Amino acid sequence: MSRGSSLFFHADFRRLWAGDTASQFGTFVGNTAVPLLAAVTLAATPFEMGLLTAAETLAFLLIGLPAGVWVDRLRRRRVMLTADFTRFALLLSVPLAWWAGVLTLAQLLVVVLLVGIATLFFDIAYQSYLPSLVGREHLLEGNAKLQAVQSTAQIAGPGAAGVLVQLVSAANTVLITGFGYLTSALCLLRIRAREPEPERGGHARLLPQIAEGLRFVFSDRPLRAIVGTTATANFFGGAFNAVQVLFLTRTVGLQPAAVGVLLAVGGAGGILGAVCSGAVTRRLGQSRAIWLVPLCTTPANLLFPFAAPDWRLGLAGLGAAVGGFGIIIYNIAQVSYRQAICPDRLLGRMNASVRFVVWGVIPLGGLLGGALGEGLGLRGATWVAIAGEVAAVLWVVFSPLRHMRDLPTTAKTGSAAA
């Protein structure tokens, strides 16, 4: 950076930021358009919606651990570029099949599964690439800026998707997601900084390298508690995602545009959380930002199951906004901690080990959500899912984090955390 200390003056970070902006907006359009395509156009059942939710993140469960080893052996920007171009090509097949009159739920499931595999590699490489691009001293600022983009996209994306689905059909709206990934790739191509050659670990075999990453994650007590909270929240979040669109369209009776607006409201709290994260973390301490903030904000999500086509819809939106505020501050604090304490050579495996657990449970949660939707009804399934998400914070509340103000911010030197 040639001016000041802010990442606003870091040209390559701005390119990464621009690409992330396009990718995030496309992703949140797709996160609404694809379930609407399945639920409204393809008449999916609750169980089929559970399968769709499971397919989105199944890759993290199946190949999440070896993917971390492979990412550590490769230049991370190259992995990200390959993933972006792959996701663009896959998503392009959905409107093409729709135009030809041959789109089926089976094809949608396959596309979502393969996009999930590409996303797995992109996400592991992405979180491992940021420290080398901006330096560890700028991780909190960098993650806050990237989370602000994500929260803004969470507001604009679903609302735009709901309107576009009504105007041009859900299949055509999926094109927006594909072009978001294409734009992301073009921005990554413009990054000029040369990425260092990946370090070669002491083990040539796959399994010992996987084990090294797992040891690093699970031998650190604060990190272990963070993984427990995130995994539990994601498990029940997967169950919630499986029934959310069906609940809003069939039980509450909302049109696609209204669904998009309600889903966007949670992002408003997320933007505020990203903007305030630095001040909140400095005032409370990074450790307290990880456990105290979600403890105070996640119970607001319990307002969502009360949603009805009257004033109670506003309560549901308020709960989503307050919950979004807390989860963004939590995510910025815990991701920055993970990146800061991990040696460069283990970043891919550390992120893969974490994501294997915290994302690998999402497909299982999706299947649970589908089963609960069939057995308890959509509102009952929503209650169970959100109650589980709220309870997830207990992992970090009853952990060493509760007795700390700040966390270490320097990389550990050993192969496993102390």
Short mmCIF file of C-alpha atoms in Angstrom, two decimals:
data_model
loop_
_atom_site.label_atom_id
_atom_site.label_comp_id
_atom_site.label_asym_id
_atom_site.label_seq_id
_atom_site.Cartn_x
_atom_site.Cartn_y
_atom_site.Cartn_z
CA MET A 1 0.00 0.00 0.00
CA SER A 2 1.46 3.33 -1.04
CA ARG A 3 -0.78 5.65 1.03
CA GLY A 4 -1.88 5.36 4.64
CA SER A 5 -2.60 2.06 6.27
CA SER A 6 -6.15 1.44 5.01
CA LEU A 7 -6.91 -1.33 2.56
CA PHE A 8 -8.75 1.28 0.48
CA PHE A 9 -5.27 2.11 -0.87
CA HIS A 10 -4.33 -1.52 -1.54
CA ALA A 11 -4.90 -1.94 -5.29
CA ASP A 12 -4.91 -5.75 -5.33
CA PHE A 13 -7.26 -5.92 -2.35
CA ARG A 14 -9.62 -3.57 -4.20
CA ARG A 15 -9.61 -5.99 -7.14
CA LEU A 16 -10.35 -8.90 -4.81
CA TRP A 17 -13.04 -6.80 -3.15
CA ALA A 18 -14.65 -5.93 -6.50
CA GLY A 19 -14.67 -9.57 -7.56
CA ASP A 20 -16.12 -10.60 -4.21
CA THR A 21 -18.85 -7.99 -4.61
CA ALA A 22 -19.95 -9.44 -7.96
CA SER A 23 -19.72 -12.99 -6.64
CA GLN A 24 -21.68 -12.27 -3.45
CA PHE A 25 -24.48 -10.47 -5.27
CA GLY A 26 -24.75 -13.32 -7.72
CA THR A 27 -24.70 -15.86 -4.90
CA PHE A 28 -27.53 -14.25 -2.94
CA VAL A 29 -29.61 -13.89 -6.09
CA GLY A 30 -29.03 -17.60 -6.69
CA ASN A 31 -29.73 -18.55 -3.07
CA THR A 32 -33.25 -17.24 -3.55
CA ALA A 33 -33.80 -18.02 -7.23
CA VAL A 34 -32.79 -21.71 -7.08
CA PRO A 35 -35.15 -22.65 -4.20
CA LEU A 36 -37.94 -20.65 -5.85
CA LEU A 37 -37.24 -22.47 -9.11
CA ALA A 38 -37.55 -25.80 -7.32
CA ALA A 39 -40.54 -24.89 -5.14
CA VAL A 40 -42.65 -22.82 -7.53
CA THR A 41 -41.66 -23.95 -11.03
CA LEU A 42 -40.68 -27.60 -10.45
CA ALA A 43 -43.21 -28.18 -7.59
CA ALA A 44 -40.68 -29.75 -5.23
CA THR A 45 -41.87 -31.46 -2.03
CA PRO A 46 -40.39 -30.65 1.41
CA PHE A 47 -38.17 -33.74 1.19
CA GLU A 48 -36.95 -32.74 -2.28
CA MET A 49 -36.16 -29.27 -0.94
CA GLY A 50 -34.15 -31.00 1.78
CA LEU A 51 -32.21 -32.89 -0.88
CA LEU A 52 -31.52 -29.60 -2.70
CA THR A 53 -30.22 -28.01 0.51
CA ALA A 54 -28.06 -31.07 1.17
CA ALA A 55 -26.62 -31.03 -2.36
CA GLU A 56 -25.41 -27.43 -1.94
CA THR A 57 -22.86 -28.35 0.73
CA LEU A 58 -22.42 -32.12 0.40
CA ALA A 59 -18.92 -31.59 -1.03
CA PHE A 60 -17.70 -30.21 2.30
CA LEU A 61 -18.64 -33.51 3.94
CA LEU A 62 -17.34 -35.81 1.19
CA ILE A 63 -14.04 -34.22 0.12
CA GLY A 64 -13.58 -31.29 2.47
CA LEU A 65 -10.48 -32.67 4.21
CA PRO A 66 -8.40 -33.74 1.19
CA ALA A 67 -9.38 -30.49 -0.56
CA GLY A 68 -7.43 -28.59 2.09
CA VAL A 69 -4.29 -30.60 1.37
CA TRP A 70 -4.66 -30.01 -2.37
CA VAL A 71 -5.18 -26.27 -1.87
CA ASP A 72 -2.02 -26.07 0.26
CA ARG A 73 -0.09 -27.65 -2.63
CA LEU A 74 -1.30 -25.12 -5.23
CA ARG A 75 -1.30 -21.38 -5.75
CA ARG A 76 -4.57 -20.26 -4.22
CA ARG A 77 -5.51 -17.62 -6.79
CA ARG A 78 -5.33 -20.26 -9.53
CA VAL A 79 -7.71 -22.48 -7.54
CA MET A 80 -10.14 -19.58 -7.13
CA LEU A 81 -10.08 -18.77 -10.85
CA THR A 82 -10.77 -22.38 -11.82
CA ALA A 83 -13.67 -22.52 -9.37
CA ASP A 84 -15.23 -19.28 -10.67
CA PHE A 85 -15.10 -20.31 -14.34
CA THR A 86 -16.49 -23.75 -13.45
CA ARG A 87 -19.42 -22.31 -11.51
CA PHE A 88 -20.26 -19.96 -14.38
CA ALA A 89 -20.37 -22.82 -16.90
CA LEU A 90 -22.48 -25.04 -14.65
CA LEU A 91 -25.08 -22.41 -13.86
CA LEU A 92 -25.36 -21.45 -17.52
CA SER A 93 -26.75 -24.95 -18.15
CA VAL A 94 -29.88 -24.22 -16.08
CA PRO A 95 -31.42 -21.49 -18.29
CA LEU A 96 -30.25 -23.34 -21.39
CA ALA A 97 -32.20 -26.43 -20.29
CA TRP A 98 -35.18 -24.27 -19.37
CA TRP A 99 -35.21 -22.61 -22.77
CA ALA A 100 -35.11 -26.06 -24.38
CA GLY A 101 -37.99 -27.27 -22.18
CA VAL A 102 -35.97 -30.11 -20.59
CA LEU A 103 -35.08 -28.76 -17.14
CA THR A 104 -35.75 -31.26 -14.34
CA LEU A 105 -35.22 -31.34 -10.60
CA ALA A 106 -32.60 -34.05 -11.15
CA GLN A 107 -30.52 -31.71 -13.32
CA LEU A 108 -30.90 -28.92 -10.78
CA LEU A 109 -29.65 -31.24 -8.02
CA VAL A 110 -26.60 -32.25 -10.09
CA VAL A 111 -25.76 -28.63 -10.96
CA VAL A 112 -26.10 -27.55 -7.33
CA LEU A 113 -23.89 -30.45 -6.20
CA LEU A 114 -21.13 -29.64 -8.71
CA VAL A 115 -21.32 -25.91 -7.96
CA GLY A 116 -20.92 -26.89 -4.32
CA ILE A 117 -17.69 -28.76 -5.12
CA ALA A 118 -16.30 -25.72 -6.90
CA THR A 119 -17.40 -23.51 -4.02
CA LEU A 120 -15.60 -25.79 -1.58
CA PHE A 121 -12.27 -25.23 -3.34
CA PHE A 122 -12.91 -21.51 -3.81
CA ASP A 123 -13.77 -20.90 -0.15
CA ILE A 124 -10.78 -22.81 1.24
CA ALA A 125 -8.42 -21.02 -1.16
CA TYR A 126 -10.09 -17.65 -0.54
CA GLN A 127 -9.68 -17.62 3.23
CA SER A 128 -6.12 -18.94 2.84
CA TYR A 129 -5.23 -16.31 0.21
CA LEU A 130 -6.24 -13.18 2.14
CA PRO A 131 -3.39 -13.26 4.74
CA SER A 132 -0.72 -13.44 2.05
CA LEU A 133 -2.38 -10.66 0.04
CA VAL A 134 -2.92 -8.05 2.78
CA GLY A 135 -0.77 -9.20 5.71
CA ARG A 136 -1.97 -10.49 9.06
CA GLU A 137 -2.11 -7.00 10.56
CA HIS A 138 -4.93 -6.09 8.14
CA LEU A 139 -7.03 -9.24 8.56
CA LEU A 140 -9.71 -7.67 10.77
CA GLU A 141 -10.15 -4.74 8.37
CA GLY A 142 -10.11 -6.99 5.31
CA ASN A 143 -12.64 -9.43 6.72
CA ALA A 144 -14.88 -6.56 7.86
CA LYS A 145 -14.91 -5.05 4.36
CA LEU A 146 -15.66 -8.41 2.76
CA GLN A 147 -18.42 -9.12 5.29
CA ALA A 148 -19.93 -5.68 4.58
CA VAL A 149 -20.18 -6.65 0.92
CA GLN A 150 -21.77 -9.97 1.87
CA SER A 151 -24.34 -8.26 4.08
CA THR A 152 -25.18 -5.69 1.40
CA ALA A 153 -25.62 -8.51 -1.09
CA GLN A 154 -27.81 -10.30 1.43
CA ILE A 155 -30.15 -7.29 1.35
CA ALA A 156 -30.15 -6.56 -2.37
CA GLY A 157 -29.76 -10.09 -3.74
CA PRO A 158 -32.91 -11.81 -2.43
CA GLY A 159 -35.08 -8.77 -3.10
CA ALA A 160 -33.79 -8.50 -6.65
CA ALA A 161 -34.19 -12.25 -7.12
CA GLY A 162 -37.81 -12.20 -6.00
CA VAL A 163 -38.65 -9.41 -8.44
CA LEU A 164 -36.67 -10.98 -11.29
CA VAL A 165 -38.31 -14.38 -10.75
CA GLN A 166 -41.72 -12.77 -11.21
CA LEU A 167 -40.59 -10.75 -14.24
CA VAL A 168 -38.36 -13.13 -16.22
CA SER A 169 -38.73 -16.58 -14.51
CA ALA A 170 -36.51 -18.28 -11.93
CA ALA A 171 -34.41 -20.12 -14.52
CA ASN A 172 -33.42 -16.90 -16.25
CA THR A 173 -32.62 -15.31 -12.89
CA VAL A 174 -30.03 -18.03 -12.25
CA LEU A 175 -28.03 -16.37 -15.05
CA ILE A 176 -27.30 -13.47 -12.67
CA THR A 177 -25.47 -15.83 -10.32
CA GLY A 178 -23.41 -17.24 -13.16
CA PHE A 179 -22.35 -13.82 -14.39
CA GLY A 180 -21.41 -12.87 -10.84
CA TYR A 181 -18.88 -15.70 -10.77
CA LEU A 182 -17.59 -14.75 -14.23
CA THR A 183 -17.04 -11.16 -13.09
CA SER A 184 -15.26 -12.42 -9.99
CA ALA A 185 -12.85 -14.40 -12.14
CA LEU A 186 -12.11 -11.41 -14.38
CA CYS A 187 -11.29 -9.29 -11.31
CA LEU A 188 -9.00 -11.99 -9.89
CA LEU A 189 -7.14 -12.09 -13.21
CA ARG A 190 -6.21 -8.40 -12.69
CA ILE A 191 -4.45 -8.96 -9.35
CA ARG A 192 -0.77 -8.18 -9.93
CA ALA A 193 0.86 -9.43 -6.72
CA ARG A 194 2.77 -12.62 -7.27
CA GLU A 195 1.64 -15.31 -4.87
CA PRO A 196 4.50 -17.12 -3.09
CA GLU A 197 5.24 -20.68 -4.10
CA PRO A 198 3.34 -23.04 -1.75
CA GLU A 199 5.44 -24.49 1.04
CA ARG A 200 5.94 -28.23 0.92
CA GLY A 201 4.94 -29.98 4.12
CA GLY A 202 6.99 -32.64 5.83
CA HIS A 203 4.56 -35.39 4.82
CA ALA A 204 4.17 -36.48 1.24
CA ARG A 205 1.17 -38.69 1.91
CA LEU A 206 -2.38 -37.39 2.03
CA LEU A 207 -3.61 -38.84 5.34
CA PRO A 208 -0.77 -37.49 7.56
CA GLN A 209 -1.29 -34.03 6.08
CA ILE A 210 -5.03 -34.20 6.74
CA ALA A 211 -4.30 -35.31 10.31
CA GLU A 212 -1.94 -32.37 10.82
CA GLY A 213 -4.68 -29.91 9.93
CA LEU A 214 -7.21 -31.63 12.19
CA ARG A 215 -4.75 -31.65 15.11
CA PHE A 216 -4.18 -27.93 14.71
CA VAL A 217 -7.90 -27.19 14.88
CA PHE A 218 -9.00 -29.53 17.65
CA SER A 219 -6.06 -29.10 20.04
CA ASP A 220 -6.81 -25.38 20.47
CA ARG A 221 -9.64 -25.00 23.02
CA PRO A 222 -11.00 -21.62 21.85
CA LEU A 223 -10.94 -22.78 18.23
CA ARG A 224 -12.63 -26.04 19.20
CA ALA A 225 -15.46 -24.11 20.87
CA ILE A 226 -15.81 -21.86 17.81
CA VAL A 227 -16.11 -24.91 15.57
CA GLY A 228 -18.76 -26.38 17.90
CA THR A 229 -20.88 -23.23 17.81
CA THR A 230 -20.59 -22.74 14.05
CA ALA A 231 -21.26 -26.40 13.27
CA THR A 232 -24.35 -26.56 15.48
CA ALA A 233 -25.72 -23.32 14.04
CA ASN A 234 -25.06 -24.52 10.50
CA PHE A 235 -26.67 -27.92 11.13
CA PHE A 236 -29.91 -26.33 12.25
CA GLY A 237 -29.47 -23.59 9.65
CA GLY A 238 -29.47 -26.31 7.00
CA ALA A 239 -32.74 -27.62 8.42
CA PHE A 240 -34.16 -24.09 8.35
CA ASN A 241 -33.04 -23.46 4.77
CA ALA A 242 -34.78 -26.64 3.65
CA VAL A 243 -38.20 -25.37 4.76
CA GLN A 244 -37.78 -21.59 4.70
CA VAL A 245 -39.05 -20.85 1.19
CA LEU A 246 -41.86 -23.40 1.46
CA PHE A 247 -42.88 -21.94 4.84
CA LEU A 248 -43.01 -18.41 3.45
CA THR A 249 -44.77 -19.29 0.18
CA ARG A 250 -47.18 -22.02 1.31
CA THR A 251 -47.81 -21.40 5.03
CA VAL A 252 -47.47 -17.61 5.21
CA GLY A 253 -48.73 -17.17 1.63
CA LEU A 254 -46.14 -14.70 0.32
CA GLN A 255 -45.43 -14.04 -3.36
CA PRO A 256 -41.81 -14.49 -4.61
CA ALA A 257 -41.09 -10.75 -4.51
CA ALA A 258 -42.25 -10.53 -0.87
CA VAL A 259 -40.13 -13.58 0.02
CA GLY A 260 -37.12 -11.82 -1.46
CA VAL A 261 -37.80 -8.65 0.52
CA LEU A 262 -38.17 -10.52 3.82
CA LEU A 263 -35.01 -12.54 3.25
CA ALA A 264 -33.20 -9.31 2.43
CA VAL A 265 -34.10 -7.67 5.73
CA GLY A 266 -31.66 -9.82 7.68
CA GLY A 267 -28.86 -8.36 5.61
CA ALA A 268 -29.62 -4.87 6.93
CA GLY A 269 -28.53 -5.98 10.38
CA GLY A 270 -25.53 -7.67 8.79
CA ILE A 271 -24.37 -4.43 7.15
CA LEU A 272 -24.65 -2.63 10.46
CA GLY A 273 -22.71 -5.47 12.09
CA ALA A 274 -19.92 -5.23 9.53
CA VAL A 275 -19.72 -1.45 9.91
CA CYS A 276 -19.71 -1.66 13.71
CA SER A 277 -17.52 -4.76 14.04
CA GLY A 278 -14.28 -2.87 14.56
CA ALA A 279 -15.73 -0.59 17.22
CA VAL A 280 -17.58 -3.44 18.96
CA THR A 281 -14.50 -5.66 18.97
CA ARG A 282 -12.29 -2.88 20.32
CA ARG A 283 -14.81 -2.01 23.04
CA LEU A 284 -15.63 -5.57 24.13
CA GLY A 285 -12.49 -7.45 23.08
CA GLN A 286 -12.24 -10.09 20.36
CA SER A 287 -13.09 -12.96 22.70
CA ARG A 288 -16.26 -11.27 23.98
CA ALA A 289 -17.28 -10.41 20.42
CA ILE A 290 -17.26 -14.15 19.72
CA TRP A 291 -19.49 -15.24 22.63
CA LEU A 292 -21.28 -12.21 24.12
CA VAL A 293 -22.59 -10.65 20.91
CA PRO A 294 -24.33 -13.81 19.58
CA LEU A 295 -25.61 -14.61 23.09
CA CYS A 296 -27.42 -11.25 23.09
CA THR A 297 -28.63 -11.24 19.48
CA THR A 298 -29.42 -14.78 18.27
CA PRO A 299 -32.56 -15.18 20.48
CA ALA A 300 -34.20 -12.53 18.27
CA ASN A 301 -34.41 -15.19 15.53
CA LEU A 302 -37.18 -16.85 17.58
CA LEU A 303 -39.52 -14.15 16.23
CA PHE A 304 -39.34 -15.64 12.70
CA PRO A 305 -41.71 -18.62 13.18
CA PHE A 306 -44.45 -16.15 14.21
CA ALA A 307 -44.52 -14.81 10.62
CA ALA A 308 -48.01 -14.27 9.20
CA PRO A 309 -49.40 -12.01 6.42
CA ASP A 310 -49.97 -9.08 8.81
CA TRP A 311 -47.99 -7.02 11.35
CA ARG A 312 -46.23 -10.18 12.54
CA LEU A 313 -44.27 -10.21 9.31
CA GLY A 314 -42.52 -7.10 10.62
CA LEU A 315 -41.56 -8.94 13.81
CA ALA A 316 -40.03 -11.72 11.74
CA GLY A 317 -38.02 -9.17 9.78
CA LEU A 318 -36.84 -7.47 12.98
CA GLY A 319 -35.67 -10.79 14.40
CA ALA A 320 -33.76 -11.56 11.21
CA ALA A 321 -32.07 -8.15 11.26
CA VAL A 322 -30.96 -8.42 14.90
CA GLY A 323 -29.73 -11.97 14.34
CA GLY A 324 -27.87 -10.86 11.21
CA PHE A 325 -26.13 -8.09 13.16
CA GLY A 326 -24.78 -10.56 15.69
CA ILE A 327 -23.71 -13.31 13.33
CA ILE A 328 -21.65 -10.94 11.16
CA ILE A 329 -19.70 -9.61 14.17
CA TYR A 330 -19.16 -13.20 15.33
CA ASN A 331 -17.96 -14.30 11.90
CA ILE A 332 -15.51 -11.40 11.47
CA ALA A 333 -14.00 -12.00 14.89
CA GLN A 334 -13.67 -15.77 14.65
CA VAL A 335 -12.43 -15.91 11.05
CA SER A 336 -9.80 -13.23 11.77
CA TYR A 337 -8.65 -15.22 14.80
CA ARG A 338 -8.35 -18.43 12.77
CA GLN A 339 -6.34 -16.73 10.05
CA ALA A 340 -4.08 -14.93 12.51
CA ILE A 341 -2.99 -17.93 14.60
CA CYS A 342 -2.41 -20.37 11.74
CA PRO A 343 0.98 -20.74 9.97
CA ASP A 344 0.86 -20.05 6.24
CA ARG A 345 1.68 -23.62 5.26
CA LEU A 346 -1.34 -24.93 7.23
CA LEU A 347 -3.93 -22.33 6.21
CA GLY A 348 -5.56 -24.51 3.56
CA ARG A 349 -5.74 -27.54 5.83
CA MET A 350 -6.92 -25.50 8.81
CA ASN A 351 -9.72 -23.88 6.79
CA ALA A 352 -10.61 -27.24 5.22
CA SER A 353 -10.74 -28.96 8.61
CA VAL A 354 -13.01 -26.25 10.00
CA ARG A 355 -15.23 -26.25 6.94
CA PHE A 356 -15.39 -30.05 6.83
CA VAL A 357 -17.13 -29.89 10.19
CA VAL A 358 -19.09 -26.64 10.02
CA TRP A 359 -20.24 -27.01 6.40
CA GLY A 360 -20.28 -30.80 6.31
CA VAL A 361 -23.19 -30.87 8.76
CA ILE A 362 -25.37 -28.63 6.55
CA PRO A 363 -26.50 -31.41 4.15
CA LEU A 364 -27.40 -33.54 7.18
CA GLY A 365 -29.38 -30.59 8.55
CA GLY A 366 -31.07 -30.15 5.19
CA LEU A 367 -32.24 -33.75 5.24
CA LEU A 368 -33.48 -33.28 8.82
CA GLY A 369 -35.36 -30.15 7.78
CA GLY A 370 -37.06 -31.98 4.94
CA ALA A 371 -38.08 -34.81 7.27
CA LEU A 372 -39.32 -32.37 9.92
CA GLY A 373 -41.30 -30.49 7.29
CA GLU A 374 -43.05 -33.72 6.29
CA GLY A 375 -43.63 -34.85 9.89
CA LEU A 376 -44.24 -31.68 11.94
CA GLY A 377 -45.43 -29.34 9.23
CA LEU A 378 -43.57 -26.33 7.93
CA ARG A 379 -44.12 -24.06 10.94
CA GLY A 380 -43.17 -26.81 13.41
CA ALA A 381 -40.00 -27.57 11.46
CA THR A 382 -39.14 -23.86 11.46
CA TRP A 383 -39.48 -23.72 15.25
CA VAL A 384 -37.17 -26.70 15.80
CA ALA A 385 -34.55 -25.38 13.38
CA ILE A 386 -34.38 -21.88 14.85
CA ALA A 387 -34.34 -23.15 18.44
CA GLY A 388 -31.30 -25.25 17.53
CA GLU A 389 -29.57 -22.25 15.97
CA VAL A 390 -30.12 -20.20 19.13
CA ALA A 391 -28.77 -22.96 21.38
CA ALA A 392 -25.56 -23.19 19.31
CA VAL A 393 -23.98 -20.24 21.15
CA LEU A 394 -23.64 -22.37 24.32
CA TRP A 395 -20.42 -23.90 22.96
CA VAL A 396 -18.56 -20.58 23.15
CA VAL A 397 -20.38 -19.35 26.25
CA PHE A 398 -19.20 -22.37 28.28
CA SER A 399 -15.61 -22.27 27.03
CA PRO A 400 -12.34 -20.53 27.97
CA LEU A 401 -13.42 -17.63 25.74
CA ARG A 402 -15.79 -16.47 28.50
CA HIS A 403 -12.84 -15.74 30.79
CA MET A 404 -10.80 -13.85 28.20
CA ARG A 405 -10.99 -10.38 26.69
CA ASP A 406 -8.71 -10.74 23.68
CA LEU A 407 -7.27 -13.67 21.75
CA PRO A 408 -3.71 -14.22 20.49
CA THR A 409 -3.15 -12.72 17.05
CA THR A 410 0.19 -14.24 16.08
CA ALA A 411 0.66 -17.47 14.16
CA LYS A 412 1.53 -20.55 16.16
CA THR A 413 4.78 -22.13 15.04
CA GLY A 414 4.15 -25.79 15.75
CA SER A 415 2.28 -28.29 13.66
CA ALA A 416 -0.51 -28.31 16.22
CA ALA A 417 -2.02 -25.62 18.36
CA ALA A 418 -0.89 -25.46 21.95
#
